[in-house]
Short mmCIF file of N, CA and C in Angstrom, two decimals:
data_model
loop_
_atom_site.label_atom_id
_atom_site.label_comp_id
_atom_site.label_asym_id
_atom_site.label_seq_id
_atom_site.Cartn_x
_atom_site.Cartn_y
_atom_site.Cartn_z
N UNK A 29 145.11 67.36 152.27
CA UNK A 29 145.77 67.53 151.18
C UNK A 29 146.94 66.41 151.10
N UNK A 30 146.96 66.02 149.96
CA UNK A 30 147.74 64.90 149.69
C UNK A 30 149.27 65.46 149.40
N UNK A 31 150.11 64.73 150.01
CA UNK A 31 151.42 64.99 149.63
C UNK A 31 152.17 63.77 148.87
N UNK A 32 152.72 64.14 147.86
CA UNK A 32 153.30 63.24 146.87
C UNK A 32 154.95 63.10 147.26
N UNK A 33 155.41 62.12 146.95
CA UNK A 33 156.98 62.05 147.00
C UNK A 33 157.43 61.27 145.82
N UNK A 34 158.58 61.49 145.62
CA UNK A 34 159.08 60.76 144.43
C UNK A 34 160.05 61.58 143.48
N UNK A 35 160.55 61.35 142.56
CA UNK A 35 161.58 62.00 141.90
C UNK A 35 161.24 63.29 141.13
N UNK A 36 159.89 63.42 140.98
CA UNK A 36 159.51 64.69 140.39
C UNK A 36 158.98 64.56 138.88
N UNK A 37 159.38 63.15 138.45
CA UNK A 37 159.29 62.89 137.19
C UNK A 37 157.63 62.40 137.08
N UNK A 38 156.90 62.27 138.20
CA UNK A 38 155.45 61.73 137.83
C UNK A 38 154.70 63.15 137.64
N UNK A 39 153.61 62.85 136.88
CA UNK A 39 152.78 63.84 136.43
C UNK A 39 151.80 63.71 137.37
N UNK A 40 151.11 65.00 137.85
CA UNK A 40 150.41 65.19 138.92
C UNK A 40 148.91 65.28 138.14
N UNK A 41 148.84 65.00 136.84
CA UNK A 41 147.59 65.19 136.31
C UNK A 41 146.39 64.21 136.75
N UNK A 42 146.76 63.26 137.39
CA UNK A 42 145.81 62.40 137.79
C UNK A 42 144.90 62.67 139.08
N UNK A 43 145.66 63.72 139.76
CA UNK A 43 145.08 64.30 140.86
C UNK A 43 144.32 65.42 140.52
N UNK A 44 142.91 65.62 140.89
CA UNK A 44 142.26 66.67 140.53
C UNK A 44 142.72 67.94 141.55
N UNK A 45 142.65 69.24 140.86
CA UNK A 45 143.04 70.33 141.58
C UNK A 45 141.90 70.68 142.65
N UNK A 46 142.40 71.21 143.78
CA UNK A 46 141.56 71.71 144.82
C UNK A 46 141.61 73.31 144.54
N UNK A 47 140.53 73.93 144.75
CA UNK A 47 140.46 75.48 144.63
C UNK A 47 140.04 75.92 146.11
N UNK A 48 140.78 76.85 146.39
CA UNK A 48 140.63 77.43 147.85
C UNK A 48 140.55 78.93 147.98
N UNK A 49 139.60 79.42 148.64
CA UNK A 49 139.85 81.04 149.06
C UNK A 49 140.24 81.11 150.52
N UNK A 50 141.03 81.88 150.95
CA UNK A 50 141.42 82.14 152.10
C UNK A 50 141.39 83.41 152.83
N UNK A 51 141.68 83.24 154.18
CA UNK A 51 141.59 84.77 155.02
C UNK A 51 143.01 84.54 155.63
N UNK A 52 143.78 85.80 155.50
CA UNK A 52 145.14 85.74 156.23
C UNK A 52 144.83 86.88 157.42
N UNK A 53 145.80 86.95 158.27
CA UNK A 53 145.77 87.93 159.30
C UNK A 53 147.12 88.20 159.38
N UNK A 54 147.59 89.44 159.71
CA UNK A 54 148.96 89.80 159.95
C UNK A 54 149.32 89.60 161.52
N UNK A 55 150.39 88.92 161.72
CA UNK A 55 150.87 88.86 163.09
C UNK A 55 151.78 89.87 163.48
N UNK A 56 151.93 90.93 162.82
CA UNK A 56 152.77 92.22 163.06
C UNK A 56 151.87 92.91 164.01
N UNK A 57 152.60 93.30 165.27
CA UNK A 57 151.80 94.10 166.27
C UNK A 57 151.57 95.55 165.76
N UNK A 58 152.29 95.86 164.77
CA UNK A 58 152.05 97.32 164.19
C UNK A 58 150.82 97.30 163.50
N UNK A 59 150.11 96.08 162.88
CA UNK A 59 149.14 95.98 162.11
C UNK A 59 148.04 95.23 162.64
N UNK A 60 147.68 95.15 163.71
CA UNK A 60 146.72 94.16 164.45
C UNK A 60 145.42 93.83 163.65
N UNK A 61 144.79 94.74 163.01
CA UNK A 61 143.56 94.55 162.19
C UNK A 61 143.83 94.22 160.65
N UNK A 62 145.06 94.21 160.35
CA UNK A 62 145.15 94.00 158.80
C UNK A 62 144.82 92.60 158.49
N UNK A 63 144.09 92.34 157.28
CA UNK A 63 143.93 91.11 156.76
C UNK A 63 143.86 90.90 155.12
N UNK A 64 143.93 89.84 154.86
CA UNK A 64 144.12 89.80 153.18
C UNK A 64 143.22 88.42 152.93
N UNK A 65 142.33 88.65 151.82
CA UNK A 65 141.75 87.67 151.29
C UNK A 65 142.23 87.23 150.03
N UNK A 66 142.38 85.99 149.62
CA UNK A 66 142.89 85.52 148.31
C UNK A 66 142.45 84.17 147.79
N UNK A 67 142.97 83.56 146.58
CA UNK A 67 142.75 82.65 146.26
C UNK A 67 143.86 81.68 145.96
N UNK A 68 143.89 80.20 145.84
CA UNK A 68 145.06 79.44 145.56
C UNK A 68 144.43 78.12 145.17
N UNK A 69 145.46 77.25 144.68
CA UNK A 69 145.21 75.77 144.65
C UNK A 69 146.26 75.01 145.59
N UNK A 70 147.23 76.15 146.32
CA UNK A 70 148.13 75.35 147.16
C UNK A 70 148.27 76.24 148.21
N UNK A 71 147.59 76.06 149.30
CA UNK A 71 147.41 76.98 150.45
C UNK A 71 148.94 77.03 151.27
N UNK A 72 149.63 75.88 151.36
CA UNK A 72 150.89 75.99 151.87
C UNK A 72 151.91 76.93 151.28
N UNK A 73 152.02 76.56 149.82
CA UNK A 73 152.97 77.37 149.16
C UNK A 73 152.51 78.71 148.94
N UNK A 74 151.22 79.18 149.17
CA UNK A 74 150.78 80.58 149.05
C UNK A 74 151.05 81.16 149.97
N UNK A 75 150.73 80.67 151.38
CA UNK A 75 151.27 81.51 152.42
C UNK A 75 152.79 81.62 152.76
N UNK A 76 153.63 80.72 152.19
CA UNK A 76 154.99 80.89 152.16
C UNK A 76 155.58 82.06 151.29
N UNK A 77 154.60 82.17 150.16
CA UNK A 77 154.87 83.41 149.02
C UNK A 77 154.57 84.70 149.78
N UNK A 78 153.47 84.80 150.43
CA UNK A 78 153.02 86.01 151.28
C UNK A 78 154.03 86.39 152.11
N UNK A 79 154.54 85.36 152.82
CA UNK A 79 155.62 85.66 154.18
C UNK A 79 156.90 85.87 153.42
N UNK A 80 157.12 85.74 152.11
CA UNK A 80 158.51 86.09 151.53
C UNK A 80 159.37 85.07 151.65
N UNK A 81 158.92 83.70 151.91
CA UNK A 81 159.89 82.53 151.95
C UNK A 81 160.24 82.03 150.54
N UNK A 82 159.26 82.36 149.66
CA UNK A 82 159.56 81.94 148.15
C UNK A 82 159.63 83.45 147.60
N UNK A 83 160.64 83.27 146.51
CA UNK A 83 160.96 84.44 145.67
C UNK A 83 159.83 85.03 144.94
N UNK A 84 159.19 84.20 144.43
CA UNK A 84 158.03 84.81 143.41
C UNK A 84 156.66 84.47 143.78
N UNK A 85 155.72 85.30 143.57
CA UNK A 85 154.32 84.97 143.60
C UNK A 85 153.70 85.74 144.77
N UNK A 86 154.45 86.31 145.70
CA UNK A 86 153.65 87.06 146.82
C UNK A 86 152.76 88.24 146.27
N UNK A 87 151.73 88.33 146.98
CA UNK A 87 150.84 89.77 146.56
C UNK A 87 151.48 90.89 147.16
N UNK A 88 151.46 92.04 146.19
CA UNK A 88 151.91 93.40 146.43
C UNK A 88 151.39 93.76 147.80
N UNK A 89 150.03 93.52 148.38
CA UNK A 89 149.68 94.12 149.49
C UNK A 89 150.15 93.24 150.76
N UNK A 90 150.67 92.14 150.55
CA UNK A 90 151.21 91.46 151.66
C UNK A 90 152.97 91.64 151.57
N UNK A 91 153.56 92.16 150.59
CA UNK A 91 154.93 92.06 150.55
C UNK A 91 155.63 93.07 151.76
N UNK A 92 155.24 93.98 151.89
CA UNK A 92 155.86 95.15 152.55
C UNK A 92 155.37 95.10 154.31
N UNK A 93 154.18 95.36 154.42
CA UNK A 93 153.71 95.62 155.75
C UNK A 93 152.75 94.51 156.08
N UNK A 94 152.79 94.05 157.48
CA UNK A 94 152.08 93.01 157.97
C UNK A 94 152.67 91.64 158.24
N UNK A 95 153.93 91.44 157.52
CA UNK A 95 154.45 90.18 157.78
C UNK A 95 155.12 89.85 159.15
N UNK A 96 154.93 88.63 159.58
CA UNK A 96 154.31 87.45 158.90
C UNK A 96 152.76 87.31 158.95
N UNK A 97 152.29 86.51 158.13
CA UNK A 97 151.01 86.19 157.81
C UNK A 97 150.72 84.84 158.31
N UNK A 98 149.38 84.74 158.91
CA UNK A 98 148.94 83.69 159.36
C UNK A 98 147.54 83.36 158.72
N UNK A 99 147.33 81.94 158.41
CA UNK A 99 145.97 81.83 158.06
C UNK A 99 144.77 81.54 159.16
N UNK A 100 143.78 82.28 158.83
CA UNK A 100 142.49 82.43 159.65
C UNK A 100 141.57 81.46 159.42
N UNK A 101 141.34 81.24 158.08
CA UNK A 101 140.22 80.35 157.61
C UNK A 101 140.60 80.01 156.08
N UNK A 102 140.43 78.85 155.45
CA UNK A 102 140.45 78.29 154.23
C UNK A 102 139.21 77.70 153.71
N UNK A 103 138.56 78.19 152.89
CA UNK A 103 137.32 77.70 152.36
C UNK A 103 137.64 76.82 151.12
N UNK A 104 137.31 75.66 151.18
CA UNK A 104 137.32 74.56 150.20
C UNK A 104 135.92 74.11 149.69
N UNK A 105 136.10 73.44 148.50
CA UNK A 105 134.77 73.03 147.93
C UNK A 105 134.25 73.42 146.90
N UNK A 106 135.10 74.49 146.14
CA UNK A 106 134.70 75.21 145.09
C UNK A 106 135.13 74.19 143.74
N UNK A 107 134.24 74.04 142.84
CA UNK A 107 134.38 73.08 141.78
C UNK A 107 135.46 73.43 140.71
N UNK A 108 135.68 74.70 140.50
CA UNK A 108 136.49 75.21 139.54
C UNK A 108 137.19 76.37 139.73
N UNK A 109 138.23 76.83 138.99
CA UNK A 109 138.71 78.03 139.24
C UNK A 109 137.97 79.28 139.36
N UNK A 110 137.17 79.37 138.42
CA UNK A 110 136.02 80.51 138.06
C UNK A 110 135.48 80.64 139.34
N UNK A 111 134.65 79.55 139.87
CA UNK A 111 133.77 79.93 141.06
C UNK A 111 134.61 80.18 142.29
N UNK A 112 135.95 79.80 142.36
CA UNK A 112 136.59 80.15 143.60
C UNK A 112 137.01 81.52 143.22
N UNK A 113 137.40 82.00 142.17
CA UNK A 113 137.72 83.43 142.16
C UNK A 113 136.48 84.40 142.07
N UNK A 114 135.31 83.99 141.68
CA UNK A 114 134.01 84.59 141.85
C UNK A 114 133.74 85.09 143.38
N UNK A 115 134.02 83.86 144.18
CA UNK A 115 133.78 83.95 145.77
C UNK A 115 134.80 84.91 146.25
N UNK A 116 136.15 84.87 145.90
CA UNK A 116 137.27 85.65 146.37
C UNK A 116 136.83 87.31 145.74
N UNK A 117 136.42 87.43 144.91
CA UNK A 117 136.05 88.56 144.41
C UNK A 117 134.86 89.17 145.15
N UNK A 118 133.89 88.62 145.30
CA UNK A 118 132.52 88.88 146.20
C UNK A 118 133.00 89.37 147.52
N UNK A 119 133.98 88.53 148.06
CA UNK A 119 134.35 88.63 149.49
C UNK A 119 135.20 89.88 149.58
N UNK A 120 136.00 90.03 148.73
CA UNK A 120 137.01 91.09 148.72
C UNK A 120 136.29 92.43 148.39
N UNK A 121 135.24 92.38 147.72
CA UNK A 121 134.60 93.63 147.12
C UNK A 121 132.99 93.60 147.53
N UNK A 122 132.70 93.17 148.79
CA UNK A 122 131.47 93.05 149.34
C UNK A 122 130.42 94.19 149.05
N UNK A 123 131.32 95.32 148.99
CA UNK A 123 130.48 96.84 148.82
C UNK A 123 130.00 96.94 147.36
N UNK A 124 130.66 96.31 146.43
CA UNK A 124 130.21 96.36 145.19
C UNK A 124 129.61 94.96 144.53
N UNK A 125 129.78 93.93 145.27
CA UNK A 125 129.11 92.73 145.05
C UNK A 125 127.51 92.84 144.92
N UNK A 126 126.98 92.73 143.72
CA UNK A 126 125.33 92.80 143.95
C UNK A 126 124.64 91.63 144.84
N UNK A 127 125.32 90.22 144.67
CA UNK A 127 124.59 89.55 145.40
C UNK A 127 124.78 89.69 146.81
N UNK A 128 125.94 90.15 147.31
CA UNK A 128 126.17 90.62 148.76
C UNK A 128 125.08 91.74 149.32
N UNK A 129 125.30 92.81 148.40
CA UNK A 129 124.19 93.93 148.59
C UNK A 129 122.88 93.42 148.70
N UNK A 130 122.42 92.62 147.72
CA UNK A 130 120.98 91.98 147.98
C UNK A 130 120.55 91.46 149.25
N UNK A 131 121.68 90.27 149.53
CA UNK A 131 121.57 89.65 150.61
C UNK A 131 121.67 90.45 151.96
N UNK A 132 122.32 91.66 152.15
CA UNK A 132 121.96 92.15 153.33
C UNK A 132 120.92 93.31 153.20
N UNK A 133 120.45 93.49 152.10
CA UNK A 133 119.09 94.26 151.85
C UNK A 133 119.58 95.81 151.94
N UNK A 134 120.72 96.45 152.01
CA UNK A 134 120.98 97.34 152.06
C UNK A 134 122.30 97.89 151.72
N UNK A 135 122.50 98.71 150.63
CA UNK A 135 123.67 99.18 149.77
C UNK A 135 124.65 99.85 150.87
N UNK A 136 124.11 100.72 151.75
CA UNK A 136 124.81 101.49 152.93
C UNK A 136 125.35 100.56 154.11
N UNK A 137 124.50 99.58 154.42
CA UNK A 137 125.01 98.55 155.37
C UNK A 137 126.20 97.79 154.57
N UNK A 138 126.24 97.54 153.42
CA UNK A 138 127.11 96.81 152.88
C UNK A 138 128.42 97.62 152.80
N UNK A 139 128.37 98.84 152.55
CA UNK A 139 129.50 99.75 152.41
C UNK A 139 130.23 99.92 153.84
N UNK A 140 129.05 99.84 154.91
CA UNK A 140 129.65 100.03 156.31
C UNK A 140 130.37 98.90 156.54
N UNK A 141 129.87 97.71 156.28
CA UNK A 141 130.57 96.45 156.67
C UNK A 141 132.00 96.27 156.04
N UNK A 142 132.16 96.89 154.88
CA UNK A 142 133.29 96.96 154.25
C UNK A 142 134.42 97.76 154.79
N UNK A 143 133.94 98.72 155.28
CA UNK A 143 134.86 99.96 155.96
C UNK A 143 135.50 99.28 157.45
N UNK A 144 134.73 98.35 157.94
CA UNK A 144 135.03 97.70 159.01
C UNK A 144 136.54 96.94 159.00
N UNK A 145 137.39 96.68 159.93
CA UNK A 145 138.57 96.12 159.69
C UNK A 145 138.86 95.11 160.49
N UNK A 146 139.60 93.96 160.23
CA UNK A 146 139.99 92.91 161.36
C UNK A 146 139.21 91.75 161.19
N UNK A 147 139.76 90.64 161.81
CA UNK A 147 138.98 89.22 161.42
C UNK A 147 137.60 89.19 161.61
N UNK A 148 137.13 89.82 162.67
CA UNK A 148 135.73 89.55 163.06
C UNK A 148 134.99 90.32 161.76
N UNK A 149 135.42 91.29 161.32
CA UNK A 149 134.81 92.09 160.11
C UNK A 149 134.48 91.26 159.00
N UNK A 150 135.79 90.37 158.66
CA UNK A 150 135.82 89.67 157.48
C UNK A 150 134.85 88.48 157.71
N UNK A 151 134.88 87.84 159.05
CA UNK A 151 133.93 86.77 159.25
C UNK A 151 132.39 87.09 159.17
N UNK A 152 132.10 88.40 159.65
CA UNK A 152 130.69 88.90 159.53
C UNK A 152 130.58 88.84 157.89
N UNK A 153 131.32 89.35 156.88
CA UNK A 153 131.12 89.16 155.70
C UNK A 153 130.81 87.91 155.17
N UNK A 154 131.75 86.74 155.64
CA UNK A 154 131.70 85.45 155.39
C UNK A 154 130.49 84.83 155.62
N UNK A 155 129.95 85.11 156.98
CA UNK A 155 128.61 84.33 157.19
C UNK A 155 127.60 85.01 155.99
N UNK A 156 127.45 86.10 155.82
CA UNK A 156 126.53 86.41 154.78
C UNK A 156 126.84 85.61 153.34
N UNK A 157 128.03 85.73 152.91
CA UNK A 157 128.38 84.83 151.72
C UNK A 157 128.07 83.45 151.69
N UNK A 158 128.26 82.81 152.72
CA UNK A 158 128.09 81.30 152.92
C UNK A 158 126.56 81.18 153.11
N UNK A 159 125.76 81.94 154.02
CA UNK A 159 124.55 81.78 154.37
C UNK A 159 123.34 82.38 153.51
N UNK A 160 123.76 83.53 152.83
CA UNK A 160 122.59 84.23 152.06
C UNK A 160 122.93 84.64 150.63
N UNK A 161 124.07 84.39 150.14
CA UNK A 161 124.37 84.77 148.85
C UNK A 161 124.27 83.74 147.73
N UNK A 162 123.47 83.70 147.01
CA UNK A 162 123.38 82.80 145.66
C UNK A 162 124.58 83.23 144.78
N UNK A 163 125.14 82.40 144.15
CA UNK A 163 125.08 80.90 144.40
C UNK A 163 125.90 80.30 145.33
N UNK A 164 126.67 81.12 146.10
CA UNK A 164 127.56 80.54 146.97
C UNK A 164 126.92 79.85 148.19
N UNK A 165 125.79 79.96 148.60
CA UNK A 165 125.19 79.25 149.51
C UNK A 165 124.51 77.95 149.05
N UNK A 166 124.74 77.69 147.91
CA UNK A 166 124.37 76.37 147.34
C UNK A 166 125.60 75.43 147.08
N UNK A 167 126.95 75.81 147.13
CA UNK A 167 127.96 75.31 146.84
C UNK A 167 128.35 74.45 148.07
N UNK A 168 129.01 73.22 148.03
CA UNK A 168 129.14 72.21 149.14
C UNK A 168 130.58 72.75 149.76
N UNK A 169 130.48 73.80 150.31
CA UNK A 169 131.86 74.46 150.86
C UNK A 169 132.13 74.16 152.23
N UNK A 170 133.43 74.10 152.64
CA UNK A 170 133.81 73.66 153.87
C UNK A 170 134.75 74.85 154.31
N UNK A 171 134.79 75.18 155.38
CA UNK A 171 135.45 76.14 156.28
C UNK A 171 136.45 75.66 157.07
N UNK A 172 137.76 75.59 156.96
CA UNK A 172 138.78 75.09 157.85
C UNK A 172 139.44 76.28 158.78
N UNK A 173 139.48 75.97 159.90
CA UNK A 173 140.25 76.94 160.98
C UNK A 173 141.49 76.27 161.29
N UNK A 174 142.53 76.68 161.05
CA UNK A 174 143.80 76.27 161.57
C UNK A 174 144.01 76.29 163.23
N UNK A 175 143.19 77.39 163.62
CA UNK A 175 143.42 77.37 165.27
C UNK A 175 141.96 77.38 165.74
N UNK A 176 141.67 76.77 167.00
CA UNK A 176 140.43 76.75 167.61
C UNK A 176 139.79 77.96 167.96
N UNK A 177 140.64 79.01 168.30
CA UNK A 177 140.40 80.28 168.64
C UNK A 177 139.34 81.24 167.41
N UNK A 178 140.04 80.98 166.26
CA UNK A 178 139.14 81.53 165.06
C UNK A 178 137.80 80.69 164.86
N UNK A 179 137.91 79.43 164.98
CA UNK A 179 136.69 78.77 164.93
C UNK A 179 135.69 78.89 165.93
N UNK A 180 136.03 79.01 167.05
CA UNK A 180 135.03 79.57 168.11
C UNK A 180 134.54 80.94 167.72
N UNK A 181 135.55 82.12 167.40
CA UNK A 181 135.10 83.34 166.90
C UNK A 181 133.90 83.46 165.87
N UNK A 182 134.13 82.60 164.96
CA UNK A 182 133.30 82.43 163.61
C UNK A 182 131.97 81.74 164.28
N UNK A 183 132.02 80.85 165.02
CA UNK A 183 130.79 80.26 165.57
C UNK A 183 129.92 81.30 166.33
N UNK A 184 130.75 81.92 167.27
CA UNK A 184 130.26 83.04 168.27
C UNK A 184 129.42 84.01 167.43
N UNK A 185 129.84 84.12 166.27
CA UNK A 185 129.21 85.25 165.30
C UNK A 185 127.82 84.64 164.68
N UNK A 186 127.66 83.48 164.87
CA UNK A 186 126.24 82.89 163.97
C UNK A 186 125.06 83.52 164.67
N UNK A 187 124.07 84.07 163.90
CA UNK A 187 122.77 84.21 164.72
C UNK A 187 122.42 83.26 165.46
N UNK A 188 121.67 83.70 166.58
CA UNK A 188 120.90 82.81 167.58
C UNK A 188 120.04 81.76 166.63
N UNK A 189 119.20 82.33 165.97
CA UNK A 189 118.24 81.81 165.24
C UNK A 189 118.61 81.35 164.00
N UNK A 190 119.80 80.97 163.71
CA UNK A 190 120.38 80.65 162.41
C UNK A 190 119.30 79.70 161.49
N UNK A 191 118.77 80.35 160.38
CA UNK A 191 118.07 79.73 159.66
C UNK A 191 118.44 78.54 158.59
N UNK A 192 119.87 78.74 158.60
CA UNK A 192 120.64 77.77 157.55
C UNK A 192 121.59 76.70 158.16
N UNK A 193 120.88 75.73 158.50
CA UNK A 193 121.70 74.68 159.34
C UNK A 193 122.54 73.84 158.36
N UNK A 194 122.62 74.29 157.16
CA UNK A 194 123.74 73.51 156.30
C UNK A 194 125.10 74.33 156.56
N UNK A 195 124.82 75.80 156.84
CA UNK A 195 126.07 76.22 157.26
C UNK A 195 126.71 75.92 158.17
N UNK A 196 126.10 75.40 159.39
CA UNK A 196 126.63 75.00 160.57
C UNK A 196 127.59 73.59 160.16
N UNK A 197 126.71 72.80 159.56
CA UNK A 197 127.27 71.58 159.10
C UNK A 197 128.65 71.57 158.18
N UNK A 198 128.64 72.78 157.39
CA UNK A 198 129.71 72.98 156.69
C UNK A 198 131.10 73.49 157.31
N UNK A 199 130.78 73.91 158.62
CA UNK A 199 131.97 74.32 159.51
C UNK A 199 132.59 73.28 160.15
N UNK A 200 133.97 73.09 159.53
CA UNK A 200 134.89 71.83 159.96
C UNK A 200 135.93 72.56 160.52
N UNK A 201 136.58 72.13 161.61
CA UNK A 201 137.82 72.34 161.95
C UNK A 201 138.80 71.38 161.42
N UNK A 202 139.91 71.86 161.13
CA UNK A 202 141.30 71.13 160.37
C UNK A 202 142.10 70.71 161.49
#
């Protein structure tokens, strides 16, 4: 992420926007399995909004219960806002997403996966989205993990005979 300094009079139009989807987890011991999936063009600002450090823009689901929040994964490489928001919707609504249900091959399994809670459950869904769901599996997406523990968990959940080597090459630590 580029950081700009100056008097604020510069226009940022010369820099292309980056579109991200992200997974947060609650650090509140009362909510150990609480997660949140979102979309943003500015992950740092968005996390500050979720944690109440900035007055406006926090999501209702993260405002009262679960604070503080922490990034688990940030997915980058979407070409525009629409594709990032489509991915966010599919990840948030795996039980209703036609492409996700077709990828797992069973509507009942998709519903069972959605009912599970916690980071591991969201990573299971993310594996399907990145590896088997068109058009998402054709995008040049990169997954960033702010800490090694979540990177290791994500990689440990990969099937032993992973058929999609591009998925593994797209997993980068930040």
